[in-house]
Coordinates of C-alpha atoms in Angstrom, one line a residue:
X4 CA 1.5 -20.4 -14.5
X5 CA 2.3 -18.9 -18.3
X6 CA 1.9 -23.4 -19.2
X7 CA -1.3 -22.9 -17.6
X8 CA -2.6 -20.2 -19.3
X9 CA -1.6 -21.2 -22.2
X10 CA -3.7 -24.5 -21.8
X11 CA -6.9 -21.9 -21.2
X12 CA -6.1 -20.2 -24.1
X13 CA -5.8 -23.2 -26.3
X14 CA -9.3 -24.4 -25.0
X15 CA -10.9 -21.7 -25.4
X16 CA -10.2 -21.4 -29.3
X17 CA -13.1 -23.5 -29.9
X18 CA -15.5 -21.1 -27.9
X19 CA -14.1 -18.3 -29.5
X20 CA -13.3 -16.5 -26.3
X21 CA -9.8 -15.8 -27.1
X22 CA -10.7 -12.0 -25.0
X23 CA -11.8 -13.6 -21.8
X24 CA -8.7 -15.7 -21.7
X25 CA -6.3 -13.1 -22.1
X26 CA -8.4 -11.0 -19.9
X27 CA -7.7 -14.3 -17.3
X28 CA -4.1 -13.9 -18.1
X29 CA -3.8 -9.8 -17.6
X30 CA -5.8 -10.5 -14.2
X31 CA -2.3 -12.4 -13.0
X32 CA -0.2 -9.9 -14.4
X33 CA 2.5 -7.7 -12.7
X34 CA 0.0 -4.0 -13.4
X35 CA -3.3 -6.0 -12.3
X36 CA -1.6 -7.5 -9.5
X37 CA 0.6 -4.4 -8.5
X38 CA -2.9 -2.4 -8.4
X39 CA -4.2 -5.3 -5.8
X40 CA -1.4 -5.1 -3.2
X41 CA -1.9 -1.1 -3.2
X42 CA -5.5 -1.7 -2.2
X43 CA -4.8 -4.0 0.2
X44 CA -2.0 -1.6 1.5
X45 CA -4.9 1.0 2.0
X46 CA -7.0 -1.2 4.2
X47 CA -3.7 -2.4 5.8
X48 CA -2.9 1.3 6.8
X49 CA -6.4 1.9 7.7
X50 CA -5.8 -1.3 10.6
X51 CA -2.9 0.4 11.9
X52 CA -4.5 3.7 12.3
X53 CA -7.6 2.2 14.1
X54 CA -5.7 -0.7 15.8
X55 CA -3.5 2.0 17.7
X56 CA -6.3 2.3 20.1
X57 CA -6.3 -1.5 21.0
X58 CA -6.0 -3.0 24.6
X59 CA -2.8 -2.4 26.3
X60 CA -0.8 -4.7 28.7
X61 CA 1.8 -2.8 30.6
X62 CA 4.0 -4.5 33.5
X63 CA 6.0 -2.4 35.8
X64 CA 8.6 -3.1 38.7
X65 CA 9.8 -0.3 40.9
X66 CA 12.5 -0.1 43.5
X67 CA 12.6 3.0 45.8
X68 CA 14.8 3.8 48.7
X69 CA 13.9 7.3 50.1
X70 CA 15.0 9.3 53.2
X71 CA 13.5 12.6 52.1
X72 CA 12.4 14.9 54.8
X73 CA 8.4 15.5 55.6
X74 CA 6.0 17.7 57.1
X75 CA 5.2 14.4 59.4
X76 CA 7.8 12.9 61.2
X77 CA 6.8 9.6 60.6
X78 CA 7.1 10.2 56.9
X79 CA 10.6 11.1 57.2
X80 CA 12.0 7.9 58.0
X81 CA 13.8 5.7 55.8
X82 CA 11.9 3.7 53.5
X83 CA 12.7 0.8 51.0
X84 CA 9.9 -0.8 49.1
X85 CA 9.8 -3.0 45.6
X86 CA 6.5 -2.5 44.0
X87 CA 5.1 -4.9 40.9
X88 CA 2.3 -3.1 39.0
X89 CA 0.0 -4.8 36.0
X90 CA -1.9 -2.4 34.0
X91 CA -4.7 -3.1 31.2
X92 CA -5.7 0.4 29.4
X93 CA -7.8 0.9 27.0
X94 CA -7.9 4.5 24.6
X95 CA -10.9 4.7 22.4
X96 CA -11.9 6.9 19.6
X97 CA -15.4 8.3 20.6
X98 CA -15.8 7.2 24.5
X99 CA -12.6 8.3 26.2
X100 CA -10.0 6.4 27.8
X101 CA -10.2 3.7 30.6
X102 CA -7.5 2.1 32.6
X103 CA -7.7 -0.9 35.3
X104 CA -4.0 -1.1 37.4
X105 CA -3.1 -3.2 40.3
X106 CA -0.2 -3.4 41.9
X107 CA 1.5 -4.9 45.0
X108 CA 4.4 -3.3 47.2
X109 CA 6.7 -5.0 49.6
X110 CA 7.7 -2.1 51.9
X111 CA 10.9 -2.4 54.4
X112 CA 10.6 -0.1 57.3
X113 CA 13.1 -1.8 59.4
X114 CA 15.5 1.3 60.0
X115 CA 12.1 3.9 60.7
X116 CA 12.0 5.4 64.2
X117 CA 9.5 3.2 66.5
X118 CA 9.0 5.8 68.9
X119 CA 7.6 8.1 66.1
X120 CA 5.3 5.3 64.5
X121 CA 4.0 2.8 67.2
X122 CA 1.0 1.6 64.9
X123 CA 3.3 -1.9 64.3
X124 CA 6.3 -3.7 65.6
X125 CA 6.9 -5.0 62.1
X126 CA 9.7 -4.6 60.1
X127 CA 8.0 -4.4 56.8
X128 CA 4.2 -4.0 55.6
X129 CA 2.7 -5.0 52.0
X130 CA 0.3 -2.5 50.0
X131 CA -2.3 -3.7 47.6
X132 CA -3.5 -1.0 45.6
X133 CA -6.2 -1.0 42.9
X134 CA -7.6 1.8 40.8
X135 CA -10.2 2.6 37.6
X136 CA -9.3 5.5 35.5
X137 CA -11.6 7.5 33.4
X138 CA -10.2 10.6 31.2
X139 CA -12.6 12.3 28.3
X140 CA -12.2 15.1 26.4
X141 CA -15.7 16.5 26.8
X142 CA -14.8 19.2 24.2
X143 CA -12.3 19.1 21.7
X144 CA -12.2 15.7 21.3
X145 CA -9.4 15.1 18.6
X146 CA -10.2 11.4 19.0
X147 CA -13.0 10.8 17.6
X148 CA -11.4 13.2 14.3
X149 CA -8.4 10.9 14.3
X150 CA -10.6 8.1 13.2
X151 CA -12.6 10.1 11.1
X152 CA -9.4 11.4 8.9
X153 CA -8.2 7.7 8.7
X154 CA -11.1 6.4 7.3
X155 CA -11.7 9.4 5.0
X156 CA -8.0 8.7 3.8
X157 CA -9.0 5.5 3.2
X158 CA -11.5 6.3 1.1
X159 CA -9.5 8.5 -0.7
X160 CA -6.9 5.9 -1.4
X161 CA -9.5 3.4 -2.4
X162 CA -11.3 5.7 -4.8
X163 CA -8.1 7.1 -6.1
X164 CA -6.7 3.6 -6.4
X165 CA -10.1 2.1 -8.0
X166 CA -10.0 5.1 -10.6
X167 CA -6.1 4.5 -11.2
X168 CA -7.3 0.7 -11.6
X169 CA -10.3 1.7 -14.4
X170 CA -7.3 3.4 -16.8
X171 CA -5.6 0.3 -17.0
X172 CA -8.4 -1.7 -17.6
X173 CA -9.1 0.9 -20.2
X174 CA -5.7 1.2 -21.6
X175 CA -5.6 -2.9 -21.7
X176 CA -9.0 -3.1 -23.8
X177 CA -7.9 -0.4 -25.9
X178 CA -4.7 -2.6 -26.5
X179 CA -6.4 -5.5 -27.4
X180 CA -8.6 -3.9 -29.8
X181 CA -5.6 -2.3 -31.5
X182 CA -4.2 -5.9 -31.7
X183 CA -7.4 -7.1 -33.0
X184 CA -7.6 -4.7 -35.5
X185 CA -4.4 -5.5 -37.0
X186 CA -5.0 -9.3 -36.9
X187 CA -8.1 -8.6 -39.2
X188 CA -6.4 -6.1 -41.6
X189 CA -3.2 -8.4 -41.8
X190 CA -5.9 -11.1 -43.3
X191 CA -6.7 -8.9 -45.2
X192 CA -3.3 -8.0 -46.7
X193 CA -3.0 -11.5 -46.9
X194 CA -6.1 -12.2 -49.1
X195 CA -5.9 -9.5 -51.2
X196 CA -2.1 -10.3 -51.9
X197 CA -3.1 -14.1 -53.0
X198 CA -6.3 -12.2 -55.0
X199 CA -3.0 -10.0 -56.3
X200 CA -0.7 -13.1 -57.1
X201 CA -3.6 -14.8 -59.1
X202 CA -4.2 -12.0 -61.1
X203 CA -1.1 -11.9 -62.0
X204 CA -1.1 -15.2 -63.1
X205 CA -4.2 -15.1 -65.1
X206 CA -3.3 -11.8 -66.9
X207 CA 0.6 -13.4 -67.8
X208 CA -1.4 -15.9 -69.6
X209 CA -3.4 -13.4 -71.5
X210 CA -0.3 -11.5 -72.4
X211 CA 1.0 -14.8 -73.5
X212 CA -2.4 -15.7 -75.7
X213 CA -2.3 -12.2 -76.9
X214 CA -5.4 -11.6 -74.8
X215 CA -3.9 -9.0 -72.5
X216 CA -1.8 -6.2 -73.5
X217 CA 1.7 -6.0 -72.1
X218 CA 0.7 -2.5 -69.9
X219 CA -1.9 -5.0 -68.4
X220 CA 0.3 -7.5 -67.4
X221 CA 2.8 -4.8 -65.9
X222 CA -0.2 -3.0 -64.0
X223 CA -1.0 -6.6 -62.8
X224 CA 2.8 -6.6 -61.4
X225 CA 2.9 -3.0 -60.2
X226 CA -0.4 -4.1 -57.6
X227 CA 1.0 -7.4 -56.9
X228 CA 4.0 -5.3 -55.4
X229 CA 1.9 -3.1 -53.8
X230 CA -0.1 -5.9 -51.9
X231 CA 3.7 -7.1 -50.6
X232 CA 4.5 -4.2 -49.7
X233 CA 1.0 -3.5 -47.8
X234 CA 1.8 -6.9 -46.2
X235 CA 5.3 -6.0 -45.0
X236 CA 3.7 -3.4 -43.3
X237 CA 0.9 -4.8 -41.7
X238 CA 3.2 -7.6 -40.1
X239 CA 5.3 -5.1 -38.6
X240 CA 2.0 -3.2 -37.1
X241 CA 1.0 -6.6 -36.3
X242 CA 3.6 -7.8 -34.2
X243 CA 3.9 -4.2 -32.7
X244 CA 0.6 -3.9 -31.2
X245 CA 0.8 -8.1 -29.9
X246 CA 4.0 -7.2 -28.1
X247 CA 1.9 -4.2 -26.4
X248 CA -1.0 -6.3 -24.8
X249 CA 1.8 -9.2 -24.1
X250 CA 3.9 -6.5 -22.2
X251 CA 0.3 -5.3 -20.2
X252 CA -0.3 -9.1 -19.5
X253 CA 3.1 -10.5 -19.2
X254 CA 3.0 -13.7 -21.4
X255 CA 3.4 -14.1 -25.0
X256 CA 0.4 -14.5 -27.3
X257 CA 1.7 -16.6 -30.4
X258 CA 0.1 -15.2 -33.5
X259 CA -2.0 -18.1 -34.4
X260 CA -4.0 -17.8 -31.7
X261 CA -6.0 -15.5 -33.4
X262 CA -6.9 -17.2 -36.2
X263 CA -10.0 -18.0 -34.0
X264 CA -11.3 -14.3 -33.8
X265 CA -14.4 -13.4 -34.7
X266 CA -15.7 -9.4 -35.0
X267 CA -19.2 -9.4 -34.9
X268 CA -21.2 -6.0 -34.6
X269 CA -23.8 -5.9 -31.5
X270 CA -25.9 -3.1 -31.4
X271 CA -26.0 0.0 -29.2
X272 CA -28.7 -1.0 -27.4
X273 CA -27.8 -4.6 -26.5
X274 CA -24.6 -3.0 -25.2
X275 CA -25.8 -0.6 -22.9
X276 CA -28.3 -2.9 -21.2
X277 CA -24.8 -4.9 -20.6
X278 CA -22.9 -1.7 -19.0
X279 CA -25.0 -0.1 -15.8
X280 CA -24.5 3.2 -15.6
X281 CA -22.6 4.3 -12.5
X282 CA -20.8 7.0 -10.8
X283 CA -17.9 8.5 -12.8
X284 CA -14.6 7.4 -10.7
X285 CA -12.9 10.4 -11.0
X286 CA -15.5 12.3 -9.7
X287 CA -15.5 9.7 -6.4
X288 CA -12.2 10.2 -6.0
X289 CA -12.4 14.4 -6.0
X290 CA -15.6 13.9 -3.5
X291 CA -13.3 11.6 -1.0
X292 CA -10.3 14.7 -1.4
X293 CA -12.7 17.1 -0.6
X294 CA -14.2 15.1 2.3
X295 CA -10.7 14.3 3.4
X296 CA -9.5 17.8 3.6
X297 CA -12.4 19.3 5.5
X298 CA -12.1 16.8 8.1
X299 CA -8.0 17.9 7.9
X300 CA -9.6 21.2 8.3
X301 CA -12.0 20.7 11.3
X302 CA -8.2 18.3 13.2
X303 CA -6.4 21.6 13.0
X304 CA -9.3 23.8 14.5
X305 CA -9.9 21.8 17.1
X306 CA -5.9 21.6 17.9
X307 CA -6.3 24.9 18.1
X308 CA -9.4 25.2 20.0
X309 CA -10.2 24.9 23.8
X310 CA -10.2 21.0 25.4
X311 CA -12.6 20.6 28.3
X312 CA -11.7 17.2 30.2
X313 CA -12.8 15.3 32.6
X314 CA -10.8 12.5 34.6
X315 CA -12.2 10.2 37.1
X316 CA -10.9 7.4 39.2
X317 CA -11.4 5.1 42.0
X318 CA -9.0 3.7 44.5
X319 CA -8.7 1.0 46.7
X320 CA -5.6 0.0 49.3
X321 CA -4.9 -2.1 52.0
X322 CA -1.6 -2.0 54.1
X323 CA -0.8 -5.3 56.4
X324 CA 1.8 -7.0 57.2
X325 CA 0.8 -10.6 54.9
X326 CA 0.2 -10.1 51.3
X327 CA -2.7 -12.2 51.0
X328 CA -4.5 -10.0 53.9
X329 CA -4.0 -6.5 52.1
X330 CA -5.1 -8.3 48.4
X331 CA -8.3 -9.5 49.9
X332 CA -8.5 -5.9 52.4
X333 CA -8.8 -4.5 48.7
X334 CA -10.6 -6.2 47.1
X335 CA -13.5 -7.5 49.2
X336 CA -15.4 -5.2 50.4
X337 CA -12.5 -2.5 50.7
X338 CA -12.5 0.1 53.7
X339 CA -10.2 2.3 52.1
X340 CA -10.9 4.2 48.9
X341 CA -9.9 7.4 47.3
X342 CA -13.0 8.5 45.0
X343 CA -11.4 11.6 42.8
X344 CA -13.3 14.1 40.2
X345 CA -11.8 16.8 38.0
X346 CA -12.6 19.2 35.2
X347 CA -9.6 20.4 33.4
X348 CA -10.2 23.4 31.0
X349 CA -6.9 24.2 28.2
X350 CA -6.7 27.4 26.3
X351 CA -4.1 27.7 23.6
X352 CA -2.3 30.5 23.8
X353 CA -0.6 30.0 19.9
X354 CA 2.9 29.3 20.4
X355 CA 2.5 26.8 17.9
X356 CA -0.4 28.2 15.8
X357 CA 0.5 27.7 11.6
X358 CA -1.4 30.2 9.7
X359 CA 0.2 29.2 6.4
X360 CA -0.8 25.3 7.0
X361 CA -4.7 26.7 7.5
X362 CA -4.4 28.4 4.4
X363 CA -2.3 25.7 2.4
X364 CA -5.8 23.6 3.6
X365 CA -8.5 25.9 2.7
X366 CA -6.7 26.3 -1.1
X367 CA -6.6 22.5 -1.4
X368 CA -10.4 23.0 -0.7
X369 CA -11.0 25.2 -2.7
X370 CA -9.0 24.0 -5.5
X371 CA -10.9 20.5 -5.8
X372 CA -14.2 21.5 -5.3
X373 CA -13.8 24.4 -8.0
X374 CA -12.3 20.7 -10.4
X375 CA -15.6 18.9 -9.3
X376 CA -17.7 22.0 -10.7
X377 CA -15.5 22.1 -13.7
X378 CA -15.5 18.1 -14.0
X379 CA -19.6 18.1 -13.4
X380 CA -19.3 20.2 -16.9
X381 CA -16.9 18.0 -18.3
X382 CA -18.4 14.8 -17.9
X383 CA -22.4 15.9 -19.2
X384 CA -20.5 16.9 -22.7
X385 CA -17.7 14.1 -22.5
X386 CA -21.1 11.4 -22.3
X387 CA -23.3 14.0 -25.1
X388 CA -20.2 13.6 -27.5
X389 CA -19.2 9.8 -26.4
X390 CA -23.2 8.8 -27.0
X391 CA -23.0 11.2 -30.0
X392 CA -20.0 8.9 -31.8
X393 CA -21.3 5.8 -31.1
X394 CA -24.7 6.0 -32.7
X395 CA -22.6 7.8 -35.4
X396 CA -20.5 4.5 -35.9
X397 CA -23.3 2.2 -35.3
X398 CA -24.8 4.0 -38.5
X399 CA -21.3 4.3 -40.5
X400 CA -21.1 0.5 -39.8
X401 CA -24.7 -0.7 -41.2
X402 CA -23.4 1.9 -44.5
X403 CA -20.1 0.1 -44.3
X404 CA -21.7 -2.9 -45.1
X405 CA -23.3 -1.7 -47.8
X406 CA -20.5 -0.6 -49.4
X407 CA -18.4 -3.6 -49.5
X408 CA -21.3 -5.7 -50.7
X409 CA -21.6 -3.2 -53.4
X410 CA -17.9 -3.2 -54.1
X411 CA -17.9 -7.2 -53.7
X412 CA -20.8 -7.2 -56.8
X413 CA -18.5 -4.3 -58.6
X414 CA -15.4 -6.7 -58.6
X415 CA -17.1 -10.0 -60.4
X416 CA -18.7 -7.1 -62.5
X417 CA -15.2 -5.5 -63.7
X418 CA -13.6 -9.0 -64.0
X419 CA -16.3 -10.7 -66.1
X420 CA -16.4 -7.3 -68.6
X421 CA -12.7 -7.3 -68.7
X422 CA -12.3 -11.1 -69.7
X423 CA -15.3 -10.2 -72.3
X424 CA -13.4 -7.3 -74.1
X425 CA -15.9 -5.0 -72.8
X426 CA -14.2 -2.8 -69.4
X427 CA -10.8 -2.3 -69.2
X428 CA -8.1 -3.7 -67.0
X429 CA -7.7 0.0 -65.1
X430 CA -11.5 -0.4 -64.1
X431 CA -10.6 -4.1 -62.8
X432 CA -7.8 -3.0 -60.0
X433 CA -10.1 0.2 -58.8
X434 CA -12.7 -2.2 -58.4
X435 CA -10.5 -4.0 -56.3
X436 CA -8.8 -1.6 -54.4
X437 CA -12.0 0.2 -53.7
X438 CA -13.3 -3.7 -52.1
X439 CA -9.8 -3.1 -50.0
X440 CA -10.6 -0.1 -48.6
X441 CA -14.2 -1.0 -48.1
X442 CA -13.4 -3.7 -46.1
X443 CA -10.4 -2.4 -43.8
X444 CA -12.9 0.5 -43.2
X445 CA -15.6 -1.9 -41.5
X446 CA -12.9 -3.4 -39.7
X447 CA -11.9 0.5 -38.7
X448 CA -15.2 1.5 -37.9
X449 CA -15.7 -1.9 -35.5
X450 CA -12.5 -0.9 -33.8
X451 CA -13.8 3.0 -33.1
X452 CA -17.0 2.3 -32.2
X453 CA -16.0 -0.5 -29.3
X454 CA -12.9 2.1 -28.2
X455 CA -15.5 4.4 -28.3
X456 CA -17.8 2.0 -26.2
X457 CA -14.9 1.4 -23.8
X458 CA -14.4 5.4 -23.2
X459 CA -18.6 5.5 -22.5
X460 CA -18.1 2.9 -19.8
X461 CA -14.9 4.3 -18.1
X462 CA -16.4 7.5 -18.2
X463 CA -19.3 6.0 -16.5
X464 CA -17.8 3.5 -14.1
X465 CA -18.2 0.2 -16.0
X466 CA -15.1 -0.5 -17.6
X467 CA -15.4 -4.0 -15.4
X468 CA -19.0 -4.6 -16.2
X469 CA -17.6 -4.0 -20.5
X470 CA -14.3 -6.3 -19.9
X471 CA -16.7 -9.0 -18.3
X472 CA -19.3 -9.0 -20.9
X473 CA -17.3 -8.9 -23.7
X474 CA -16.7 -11.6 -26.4
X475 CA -15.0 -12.0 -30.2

């Protein structure tokens, strides 16, 4: 995989999409991937909760041997029967629960008092017994509310896990543009040291022709230093913020890689028609909590309410002395059934009522819905001041540019009076620091006004739609 993805990467050079690739490469990473298997752990959970109420098989075998006395004399006789029993039940969330059983019982009645029971001169009889069950809770029907909470915690989990999900996206893109930024300023470093080096060189020359004094030659020396030294730190800042976004994607990103970079300024405009405008994620997530505990809320009050329920059945038997003969007695056309009808009404009387849990409920409530009024707040100044520093940046930029084209013109100035024995040497390296600065400021104020850009769109629900569309 890491052979792979360097392949992409080196293909890509020529496109200039060295983000997209390593955005391909933090896709396969240990955090992206980590942050899939948690969401597919919430729809896993999800199937287990709702699965519970899935079709059940149950088989039963039963042998009884009972001499047990009885209002009826013929019941008190010794009796030893094996039974088999299949049963297919179904529970449901919203419609009750249903049940289909059959079973079939070899009964031995060879020690039972004839004279008591002359209705055969067999020594054992079979039973075939069918019956239909019906039960629903008419009123307080926790049910239907266990299905509810399990997808409401579902949601929860997804939302929670989709906003956890948008901060590392965030925290990757902010990364990268740290990285980028010190790829760009280390060129820089680079340049101006080699613009250092030659100056140096030319102004030796002069203090050799007697052209340049000898303070001019050591001022030369003093900002040659000063670039080496500005180097040295920019390759330590460098290779600190690569070994970041490496350690986010998991593979290593060899420095000349991004040689091919590009930093291009796109305007405001072009880059919100890009981003759609959603729902902030944190403010799904608190909705789902709040929805989540008030159907926690409305479990507990009706396990603490009164259940109304209603259970049906229908039974079928036949008793004879062949199996076959009592299956089909109850099945076709039966003459013996047992229909059967009850209302069962269940008041708690609080043995195990939990005040505190009730309470502990209603504060977690109250709690997150006071954070979505305080978040509501939040987010309408967060966007005003996010919206604010971008058009702020977009502006500093087109002065930026200004600037170093104006300190660009002020360099060949200060050089070509200085060779002429018109400006002095001092105006020469302010000139060029001042092109330094100008130029590591537009690469500043690229870098604040797309972490700014990234903030807008996390705060907005499109840090996907940003990592998607963007390109160096």
């Amino acid at each position: 995989m890491k052979y792979i993805w360097l392949c992409l990467l080196l293909s890509s050079l020529s496109s200039h999409a060295i983000f997209q690739t390593i955005y391909s490469g933090y896709k396969t990473s240990t955090v992206f991937q980590s942050r899939t298997l948690e969401q597919e752990a919430a729809f896993n959970a999800l199937d287990v909760e709702l699965s519970q109420n899935a079709w059940n098989l149950s088989l039963s075998s039963e042998f009884e041997d009972t001499f047990l006395d009885s209002l009826f004399s013929f019941q008190a006789q010794r009796t030893i029967s094996q039974t088999y029993a299949l049963k297919l039940s179904k529970n449901t969330f919203k419609y009750g629960t249903f049940s289909l059983e059959h079973s079939q019982s070899h009964v031995d009645i060879s020690d039972w008092n004839i004279s008591s029971f002359s209705s055969t001169t067999r020594d054992s009889l079979f039973e075939v017994r069918n019956s239909l069950v019906y039960s629903f809770d008419i009123i307080g029907n926790e049910s239907t509310l266990l299905e509810d909470v399990a997808r409401n915690q579902f949601e929860f989990d997804k939302m929670n896990n989709e906003l956890q999900r948008s901060q590392e996206d965030l925290e990757f893109y902010k990364a990268y543009l740290a990285a980028k930024l010190q790829v760009f300023l280390n060129k820089l470093s680079k340049e101006f040291k080699d613009r250092a080096q030659e100056r140096t060189k030319l102004i030796f020359r002069r203090y050799k022709d007697g052209l340049s004094r000898e303070v001019e030659y050591l001022q030369a020396k003093s900002s040659e230093l000063n670039s080496l030294q500005e180097l040295e730190k920019s390759e330590s800042s460098l290779k600190e913020s690569v070994a970041v976004i490496e350690t986010i994607i998991g593979q290593d990103i060899p420095e000349k890689y991004f040689k091919a970079l590009k930093w291009e300024f796109k305007e405001l405009s072009q880059w919100l028609e890009e981003i759609p405008k959603r729902e902030n994620l944190e403010k799904l997530s608190l909705e789902a909590n709040v929805a989540l505990t008030l159907k926690l809320l409305e479990q507990f009050e009706t396990k603490r309410s009164s259940k109304l329920t209603l259970n049906a059945s229908y039974t079928t038997n036949a008793y004879t002395d062949s199996l076959s003969n009592s299956f089909e007695e109850s099945t076709d056309s039966p003459r013996n059934d047992a229909k059967a009808i009850s209302l069962i009404y269940t008041v708690p009387l609080g043995a195990d009522f939990s005040k505190s849990k009730k309470e502990k409920l209603l504060l977690d409530n109250r709690r997150t819905q006071l954070q979505q009024i305080r978040l509501t707040d939040e987010l309408k100044l967060r966007e005003k001041v996010l919206m604010t520093q971008l058009e702020k940046f977009a502006k500093a930029y087109q002065y930026t540019v200004g600037q170093v084209d104006v300190s660009e013109r002020r360099v060949v100035l200060q050089n070509s009076l200085y060779l002429k024995g018109i400006g002095s040497f001092d105006e020469v390296i302010r000139s060029e620091e001042e092109l330094l600065n100008a130029r590591s400021s537009l690469y500043r104020v690229l870098f604040d006004y797309e972490t700014a850009l990234g903030e807008y769109a996390f705060l907005n629900g499109s840090i996907k739609p940003l990592l998607k569309a963007y390109q160096d």
